[in-house]
GROMACS .gro file of C-alpha atoms in nm:
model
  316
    1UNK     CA    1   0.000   0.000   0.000
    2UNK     CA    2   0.136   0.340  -0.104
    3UNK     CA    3  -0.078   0.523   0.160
    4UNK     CA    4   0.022   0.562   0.525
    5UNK     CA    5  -0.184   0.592   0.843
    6UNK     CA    6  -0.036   0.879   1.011
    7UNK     CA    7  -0.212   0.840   1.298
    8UNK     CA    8  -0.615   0.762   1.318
    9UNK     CA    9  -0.792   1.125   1.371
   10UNK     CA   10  -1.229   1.136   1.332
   11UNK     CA   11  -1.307   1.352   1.058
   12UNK     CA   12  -1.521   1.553   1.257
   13UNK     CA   13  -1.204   1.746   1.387
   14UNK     CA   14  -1.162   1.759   0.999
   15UNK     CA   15  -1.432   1.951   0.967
   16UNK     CA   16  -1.383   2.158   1.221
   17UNK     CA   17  -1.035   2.220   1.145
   18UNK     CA   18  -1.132   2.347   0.781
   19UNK     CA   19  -1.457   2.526   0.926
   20UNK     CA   20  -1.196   2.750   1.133
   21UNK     CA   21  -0.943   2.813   0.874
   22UNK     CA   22  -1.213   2.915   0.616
   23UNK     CA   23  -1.338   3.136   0.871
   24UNK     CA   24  -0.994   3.292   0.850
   25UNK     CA   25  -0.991   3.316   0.439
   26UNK     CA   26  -1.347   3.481   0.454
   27UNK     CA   27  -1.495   3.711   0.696
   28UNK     CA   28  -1.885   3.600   0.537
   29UNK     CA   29  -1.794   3.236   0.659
   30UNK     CA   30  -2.042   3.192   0.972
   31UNK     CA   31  -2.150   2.884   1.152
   32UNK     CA   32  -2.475   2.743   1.324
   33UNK     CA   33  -2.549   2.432   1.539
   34UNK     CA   34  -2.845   2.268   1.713
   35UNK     CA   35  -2.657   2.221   2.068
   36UNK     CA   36  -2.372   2.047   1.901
   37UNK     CA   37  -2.102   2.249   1.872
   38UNK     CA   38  -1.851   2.025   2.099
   39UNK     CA   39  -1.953   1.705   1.869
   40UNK     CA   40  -1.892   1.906   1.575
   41UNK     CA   41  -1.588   2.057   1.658
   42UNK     CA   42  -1.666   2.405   1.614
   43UNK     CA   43  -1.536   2.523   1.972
   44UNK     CA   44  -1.244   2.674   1.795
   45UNK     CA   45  -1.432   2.883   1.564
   46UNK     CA   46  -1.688   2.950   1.794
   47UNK     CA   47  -1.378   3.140   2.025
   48UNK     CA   48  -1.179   3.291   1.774
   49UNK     CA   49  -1.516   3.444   1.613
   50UNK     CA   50  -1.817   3.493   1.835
   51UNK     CA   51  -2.006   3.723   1.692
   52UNK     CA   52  -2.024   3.476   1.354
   53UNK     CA   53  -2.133   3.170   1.584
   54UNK     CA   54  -2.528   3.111   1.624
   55UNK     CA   55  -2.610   2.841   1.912
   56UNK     CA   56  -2.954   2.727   1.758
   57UNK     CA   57  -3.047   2.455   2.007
   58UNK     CA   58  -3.227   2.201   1.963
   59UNK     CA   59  -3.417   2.320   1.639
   60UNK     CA   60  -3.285   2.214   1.325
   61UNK     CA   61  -3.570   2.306   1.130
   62UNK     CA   62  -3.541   2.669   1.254
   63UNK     CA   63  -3.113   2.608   1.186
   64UNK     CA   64  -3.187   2.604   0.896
   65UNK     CA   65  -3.370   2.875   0.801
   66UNK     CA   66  -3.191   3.124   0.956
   67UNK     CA   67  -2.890   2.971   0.801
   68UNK     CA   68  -3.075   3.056   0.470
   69UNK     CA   69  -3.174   3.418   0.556
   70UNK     CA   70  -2.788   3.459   0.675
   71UNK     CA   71  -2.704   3.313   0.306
   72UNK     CA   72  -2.955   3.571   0.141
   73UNK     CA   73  -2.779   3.859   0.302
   74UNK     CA   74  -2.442   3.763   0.162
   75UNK     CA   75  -2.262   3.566   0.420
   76UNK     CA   76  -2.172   3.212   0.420
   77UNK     CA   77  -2.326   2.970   0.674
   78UNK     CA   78  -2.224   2.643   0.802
   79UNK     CA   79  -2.571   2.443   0.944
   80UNK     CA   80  -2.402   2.177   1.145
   81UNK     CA   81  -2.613   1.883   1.328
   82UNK     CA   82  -2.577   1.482   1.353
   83UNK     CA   83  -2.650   1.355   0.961
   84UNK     CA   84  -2.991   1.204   1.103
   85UNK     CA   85  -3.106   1.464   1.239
   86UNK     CA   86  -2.992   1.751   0.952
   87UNK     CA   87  -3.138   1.587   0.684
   88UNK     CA   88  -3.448   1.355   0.817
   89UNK     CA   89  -3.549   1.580   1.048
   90UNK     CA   90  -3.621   1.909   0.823
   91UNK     CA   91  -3.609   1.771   0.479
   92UNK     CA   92  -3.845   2.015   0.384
   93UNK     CA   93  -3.661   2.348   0.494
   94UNK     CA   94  -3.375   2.208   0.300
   95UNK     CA   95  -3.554   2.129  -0.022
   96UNK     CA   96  -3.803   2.465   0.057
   97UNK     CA   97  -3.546   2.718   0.171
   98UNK     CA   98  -3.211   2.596   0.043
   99UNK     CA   99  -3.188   2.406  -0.291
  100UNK     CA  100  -3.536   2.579  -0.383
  101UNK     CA  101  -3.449   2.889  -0.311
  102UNK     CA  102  -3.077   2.860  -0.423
  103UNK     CA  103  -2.970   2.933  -0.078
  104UNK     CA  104  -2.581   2.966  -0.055
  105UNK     CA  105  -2.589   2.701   0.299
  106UNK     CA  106  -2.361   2.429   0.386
  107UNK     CA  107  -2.532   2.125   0.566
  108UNK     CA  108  -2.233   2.013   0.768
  109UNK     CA  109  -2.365   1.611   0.856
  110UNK     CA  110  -2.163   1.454   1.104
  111UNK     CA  111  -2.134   1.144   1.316
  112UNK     CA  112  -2.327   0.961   0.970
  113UNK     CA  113  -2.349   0.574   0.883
  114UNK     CA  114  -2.344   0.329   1.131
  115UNK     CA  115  -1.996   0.421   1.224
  116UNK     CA  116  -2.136   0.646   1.500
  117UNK     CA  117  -2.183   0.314   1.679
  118UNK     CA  118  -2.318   0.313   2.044
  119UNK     CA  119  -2.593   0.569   1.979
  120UNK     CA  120  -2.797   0.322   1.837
  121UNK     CA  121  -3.032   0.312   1.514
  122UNK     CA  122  -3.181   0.658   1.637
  123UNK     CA  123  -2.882   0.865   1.580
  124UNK     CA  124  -2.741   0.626   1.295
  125UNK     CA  125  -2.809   0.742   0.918
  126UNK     CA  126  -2.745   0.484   0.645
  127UNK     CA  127  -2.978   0.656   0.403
  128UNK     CA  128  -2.895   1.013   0.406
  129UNK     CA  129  -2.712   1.049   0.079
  130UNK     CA  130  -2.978   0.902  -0.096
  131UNK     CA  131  -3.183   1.217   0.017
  132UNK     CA  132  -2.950   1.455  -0.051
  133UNK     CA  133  -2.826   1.358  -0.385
  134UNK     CA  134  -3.214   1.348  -0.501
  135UNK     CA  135  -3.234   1.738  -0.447
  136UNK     CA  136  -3.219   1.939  -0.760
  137UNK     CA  137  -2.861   2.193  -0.701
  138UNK     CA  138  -2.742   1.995  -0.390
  139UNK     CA  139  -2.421   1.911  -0.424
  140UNK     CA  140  -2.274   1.578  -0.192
  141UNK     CA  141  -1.947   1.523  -0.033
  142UNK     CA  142  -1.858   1.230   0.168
  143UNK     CA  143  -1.439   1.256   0.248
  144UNK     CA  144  -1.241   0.987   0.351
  145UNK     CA  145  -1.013   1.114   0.664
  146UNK     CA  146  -0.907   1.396   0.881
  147UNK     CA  147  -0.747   1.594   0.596
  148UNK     CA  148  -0.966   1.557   0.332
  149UNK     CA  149  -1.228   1.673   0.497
  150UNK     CA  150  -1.052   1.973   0.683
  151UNK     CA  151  -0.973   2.019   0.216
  152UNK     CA  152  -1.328   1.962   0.154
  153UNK     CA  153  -1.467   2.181   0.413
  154UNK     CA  154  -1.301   2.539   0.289
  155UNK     CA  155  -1.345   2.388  -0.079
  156UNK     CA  156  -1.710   2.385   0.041
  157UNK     CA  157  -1.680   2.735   0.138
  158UNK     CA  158  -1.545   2.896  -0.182
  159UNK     CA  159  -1.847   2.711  -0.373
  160UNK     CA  160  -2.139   2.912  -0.419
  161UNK     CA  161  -2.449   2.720  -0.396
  162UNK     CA  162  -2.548   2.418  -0.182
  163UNK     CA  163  -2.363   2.203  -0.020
  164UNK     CA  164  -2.391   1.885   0.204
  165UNK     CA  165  -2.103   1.757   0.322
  166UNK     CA  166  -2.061   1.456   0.557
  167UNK     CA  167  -1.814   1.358   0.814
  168UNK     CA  168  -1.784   1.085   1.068
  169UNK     CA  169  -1.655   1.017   1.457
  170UNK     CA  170  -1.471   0.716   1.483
  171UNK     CA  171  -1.111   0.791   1.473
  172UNK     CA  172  -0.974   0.657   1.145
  173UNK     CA  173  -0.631   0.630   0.910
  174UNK     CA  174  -0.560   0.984   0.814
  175UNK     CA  175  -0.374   0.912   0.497
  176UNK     CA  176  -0.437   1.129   0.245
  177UNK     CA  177  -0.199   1.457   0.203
  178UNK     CA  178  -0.204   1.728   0.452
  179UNK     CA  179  -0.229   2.014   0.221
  180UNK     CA  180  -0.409   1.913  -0.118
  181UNK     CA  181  -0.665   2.113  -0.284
  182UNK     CA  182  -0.986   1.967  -0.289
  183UNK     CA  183  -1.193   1.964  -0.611
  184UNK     CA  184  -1.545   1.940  -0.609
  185UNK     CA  185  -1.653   1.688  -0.881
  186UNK     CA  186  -1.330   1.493  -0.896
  187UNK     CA  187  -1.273   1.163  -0.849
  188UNK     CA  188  -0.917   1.017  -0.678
  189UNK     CA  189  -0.740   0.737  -0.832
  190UNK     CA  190  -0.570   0.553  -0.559
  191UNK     CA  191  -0.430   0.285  -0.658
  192UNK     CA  192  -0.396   0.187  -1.065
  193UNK     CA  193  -0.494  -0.175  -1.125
  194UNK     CA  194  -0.630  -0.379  -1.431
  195UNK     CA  195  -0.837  -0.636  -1.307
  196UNK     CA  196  -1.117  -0.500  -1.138
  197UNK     CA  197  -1.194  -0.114  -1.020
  198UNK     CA  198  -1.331  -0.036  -0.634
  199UNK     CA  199  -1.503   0.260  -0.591
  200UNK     CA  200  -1.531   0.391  -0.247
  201UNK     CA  201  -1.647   0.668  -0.071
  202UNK     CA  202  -1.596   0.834   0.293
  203UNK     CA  203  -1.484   0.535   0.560
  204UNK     CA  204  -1.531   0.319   0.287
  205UNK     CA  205  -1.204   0.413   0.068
  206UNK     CA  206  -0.929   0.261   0.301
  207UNK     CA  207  -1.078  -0.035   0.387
  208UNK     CA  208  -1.111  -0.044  -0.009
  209UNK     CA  209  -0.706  -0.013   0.003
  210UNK     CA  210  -0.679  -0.277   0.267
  211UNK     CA  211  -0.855  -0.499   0.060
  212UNK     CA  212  -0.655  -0.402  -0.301
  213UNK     CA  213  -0.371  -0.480  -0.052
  214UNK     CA  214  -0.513  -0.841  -0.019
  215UNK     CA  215  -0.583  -0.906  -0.340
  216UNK     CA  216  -0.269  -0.823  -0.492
  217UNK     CA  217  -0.133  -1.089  -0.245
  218UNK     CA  218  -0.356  -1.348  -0.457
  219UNK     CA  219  -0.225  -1.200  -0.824
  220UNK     CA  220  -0.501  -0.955  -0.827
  221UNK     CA  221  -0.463  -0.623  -0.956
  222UNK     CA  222  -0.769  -0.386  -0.846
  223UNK     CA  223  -0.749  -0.032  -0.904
  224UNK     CA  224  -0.926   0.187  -0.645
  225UNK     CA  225  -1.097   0.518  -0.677
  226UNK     CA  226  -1.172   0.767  -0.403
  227UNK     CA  227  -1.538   0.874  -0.487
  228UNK     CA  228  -1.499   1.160  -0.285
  229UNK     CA  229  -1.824   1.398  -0.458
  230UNK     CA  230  -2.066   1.192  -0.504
  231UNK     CA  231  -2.267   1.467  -0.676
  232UNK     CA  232  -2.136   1.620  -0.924
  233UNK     CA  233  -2.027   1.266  -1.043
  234UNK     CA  234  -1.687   1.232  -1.186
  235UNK     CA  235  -1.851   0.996  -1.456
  236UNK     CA  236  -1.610   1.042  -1.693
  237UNK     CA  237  -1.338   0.890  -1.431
  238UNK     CA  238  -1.607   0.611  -1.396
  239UNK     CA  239  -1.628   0.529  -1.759
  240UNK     CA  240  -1.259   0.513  -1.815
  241UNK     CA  241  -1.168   0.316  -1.516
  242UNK     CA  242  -1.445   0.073  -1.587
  243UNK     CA  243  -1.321   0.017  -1.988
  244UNK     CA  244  -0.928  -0.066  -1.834
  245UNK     CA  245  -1.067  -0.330  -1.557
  246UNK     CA  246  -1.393  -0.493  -1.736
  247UNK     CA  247  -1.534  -0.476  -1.389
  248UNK     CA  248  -1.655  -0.285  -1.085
  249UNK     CA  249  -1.715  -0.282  -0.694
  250UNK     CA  250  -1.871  -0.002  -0.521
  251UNK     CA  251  -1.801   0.042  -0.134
  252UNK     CA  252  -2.062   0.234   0.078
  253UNK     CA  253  -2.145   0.321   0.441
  254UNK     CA  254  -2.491   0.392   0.349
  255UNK     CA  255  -2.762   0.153   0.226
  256UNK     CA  256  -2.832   0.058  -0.078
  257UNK     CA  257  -3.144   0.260  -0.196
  258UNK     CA  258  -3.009   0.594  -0.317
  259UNK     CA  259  -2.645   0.535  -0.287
  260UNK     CA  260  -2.330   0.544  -0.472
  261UNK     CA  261  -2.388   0.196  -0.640
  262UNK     CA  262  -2.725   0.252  -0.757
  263UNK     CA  263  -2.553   0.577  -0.899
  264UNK     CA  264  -2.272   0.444  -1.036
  265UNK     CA  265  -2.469   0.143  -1.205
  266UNK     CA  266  -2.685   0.400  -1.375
  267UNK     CA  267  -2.386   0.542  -1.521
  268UNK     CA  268  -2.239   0.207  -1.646
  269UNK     CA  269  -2.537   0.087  -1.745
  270UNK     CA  270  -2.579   0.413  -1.982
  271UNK     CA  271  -2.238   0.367  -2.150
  272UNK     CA  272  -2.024   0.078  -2.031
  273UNK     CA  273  -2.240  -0.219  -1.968
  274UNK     CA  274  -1.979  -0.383  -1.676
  275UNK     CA  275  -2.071  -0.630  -1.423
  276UNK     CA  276  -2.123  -0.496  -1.073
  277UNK     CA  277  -2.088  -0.605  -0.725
  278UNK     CA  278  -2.181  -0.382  -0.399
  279UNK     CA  279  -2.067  -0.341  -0.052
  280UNK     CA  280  -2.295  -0.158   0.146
  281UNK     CA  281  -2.539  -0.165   0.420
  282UNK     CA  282  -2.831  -0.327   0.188
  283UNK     CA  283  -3.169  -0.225   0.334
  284UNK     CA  284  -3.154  -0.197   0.704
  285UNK     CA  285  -3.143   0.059   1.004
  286UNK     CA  286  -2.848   0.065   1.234
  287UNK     CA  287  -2.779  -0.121   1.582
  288UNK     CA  288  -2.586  -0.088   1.854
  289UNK     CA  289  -2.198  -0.127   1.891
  290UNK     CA  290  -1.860  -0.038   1.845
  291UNK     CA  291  -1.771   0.123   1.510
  292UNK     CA  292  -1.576  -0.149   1.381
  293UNK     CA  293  -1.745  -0.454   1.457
  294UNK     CA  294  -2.070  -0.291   1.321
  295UNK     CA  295  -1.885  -0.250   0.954
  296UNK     CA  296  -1.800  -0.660   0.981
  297UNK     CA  297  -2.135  -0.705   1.087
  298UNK     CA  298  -2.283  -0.484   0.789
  299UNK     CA  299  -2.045  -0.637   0.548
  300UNK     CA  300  -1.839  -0.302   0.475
  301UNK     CA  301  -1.519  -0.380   0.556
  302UNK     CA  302  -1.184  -0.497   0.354
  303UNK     CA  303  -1.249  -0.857   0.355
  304UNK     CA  304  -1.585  -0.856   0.257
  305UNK     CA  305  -1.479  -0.556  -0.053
  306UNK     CA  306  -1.237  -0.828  -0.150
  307UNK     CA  307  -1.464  -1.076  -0.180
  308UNK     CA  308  -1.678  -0.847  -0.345
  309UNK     CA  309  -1.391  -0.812  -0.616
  310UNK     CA  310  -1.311  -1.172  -0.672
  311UNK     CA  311  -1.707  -1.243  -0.728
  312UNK     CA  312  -1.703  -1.012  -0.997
  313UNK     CA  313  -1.420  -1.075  -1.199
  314UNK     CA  314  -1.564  -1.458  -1.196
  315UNK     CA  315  -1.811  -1.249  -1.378
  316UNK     CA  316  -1.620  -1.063  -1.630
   0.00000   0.00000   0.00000
């Protein structure tokens, strides 16, 4: 593996660690949180810039549409809440007020998939990119560790429309460079490979090394791609990974309804007819326990994306 864990950080802190430096390129960069701001990691903005910090409480719906009145007068506002509850919860004042009304808001979602772990199926969301990405203008980011996101989160900031962009807790590999520029609507290649390509997304994209990793080990040469945006697709990226390998595996914390393989199918099945395999949460709420056990349990971990991978080149 050309990637190293430099030490496992949650991408939360990410998030809050781009959140406060694109506070710092932008004066009209503001944030709001439903009593969150500790899970979120926005104590460090809220202290360096007070009077651009709104403590919403526990009223998302409301978040949010102050978040779009502070977007109508110019500035740009951060709407941060647990994924479950800023997207489930007030659907309609994000469809309504935001992508409607071409509201320049960020929906910062953290502590989403069933990597949130002890809270239960309650606070767990395995089906909340499936509601974003079906909003007309919305665009979707999902990063995959500490410094993509912190990347992600002032690329966020610099985009004008909106935005939802989720993040995690567990601590996990931070592996990815410390300062590269994030692009919105571009796909990462990896690792180059020739047998079979893995898509992955968020949490998703090192197991989806860990398990290239094992499959080279069996003469097995998978190329993996870091589906970072999930909307705008890079489809382009798609298509030409897909004609090279002949094949294709798409890794997901999130169900399958609405996801990134039902996206990515689409796609392929539009102009590279490929068979598929999918890693992902299938149809079910989350459950109780610790982060990793639960992606075992789910099926979205490296030895079950390998797996994946070796069923569908049986295919090719």
């Amino acid at each position: 593996m050309k990637y190293t864990d430099t030490g496992k950080k949650d991408t939360r802190s990410g998030f809050g660690a781009g959140l406060y430096e694109a506070g710092k390129q932008d004066s009209r960069v503001v944030a709001l949180t439903a009593d969150l701001k500790g899970s979120l990691k926005m104590d460090k903005f809220a202290d360096e810039f007070p009077e651009r910090f709104v403590q919403c409480g526990i009223a998302e719906a409301n978040m949010i549409g102050v978040a779009a009145g502070l977007a109508i007068t110019g500035k740009i506002p951060f709407a941060g809440s647990f994924a479950e509850f800023v997207t489930g919860r007030v659907y309609d004042q994000i469809r309504q007020e935001v992508c409607y009304g071409e509201t320049n808001v960020k929906i910062a979602a953290s502590h989403a998939g069933i990597t949130l772990g002890e809270d239960g199926a309650t606070h767990q969301t395995m089906e909340d990119i499936a509601l974003m990405r079906a909003l007309p203008g919305m665009v979707v980011i999902n990063p995959c560790d500490y410094n993509q996101t912190k990347a992600a989160t002032i690329a966020a900031a610099k985009y004008d429309g909106p935005v939802y962009l989720r993040f995690g807790r567990p601590s996990v590999p931070n592996f990815t460079p410390e300062d590269q520029d994030f692009e919105i609507g571009k796909a990462y290649v990896m690792n180059e490979g020739k047998d079979v390509t893995i898509f992955a997304t968020g949490h998703t994209v090192w197991e989806a090394l860990k398990a290239a990793d094992m499959l080279e080990a069996e003469g097995i040469c998978a190329e993996v791609i870091d589906i970072a945006t999930i909307k705008p697709l890079d489809e382009q990226a798609v298509v030409e990974s897909v004609m090279k390998t002949g094949a294709a595996v798409v890794a997901e914390e999130h169900n399958m309804p609405g996801g990134l393989g039902e996206l990515i199918a689409g796609v392929l099945a539009a102009r590279r007819p490929s068979p598929m395999a999918y890693v992902n949460g299938g149809d079910k709420f989350g459950q109780t326990g610790k982060p990793a056990e639960l992606m075992a349990a789910y099926g979205i971990d490296a030895e079950h994306i390998a797996e994946a991978a070796k069923t569908v080149i049986d295919r090719k």
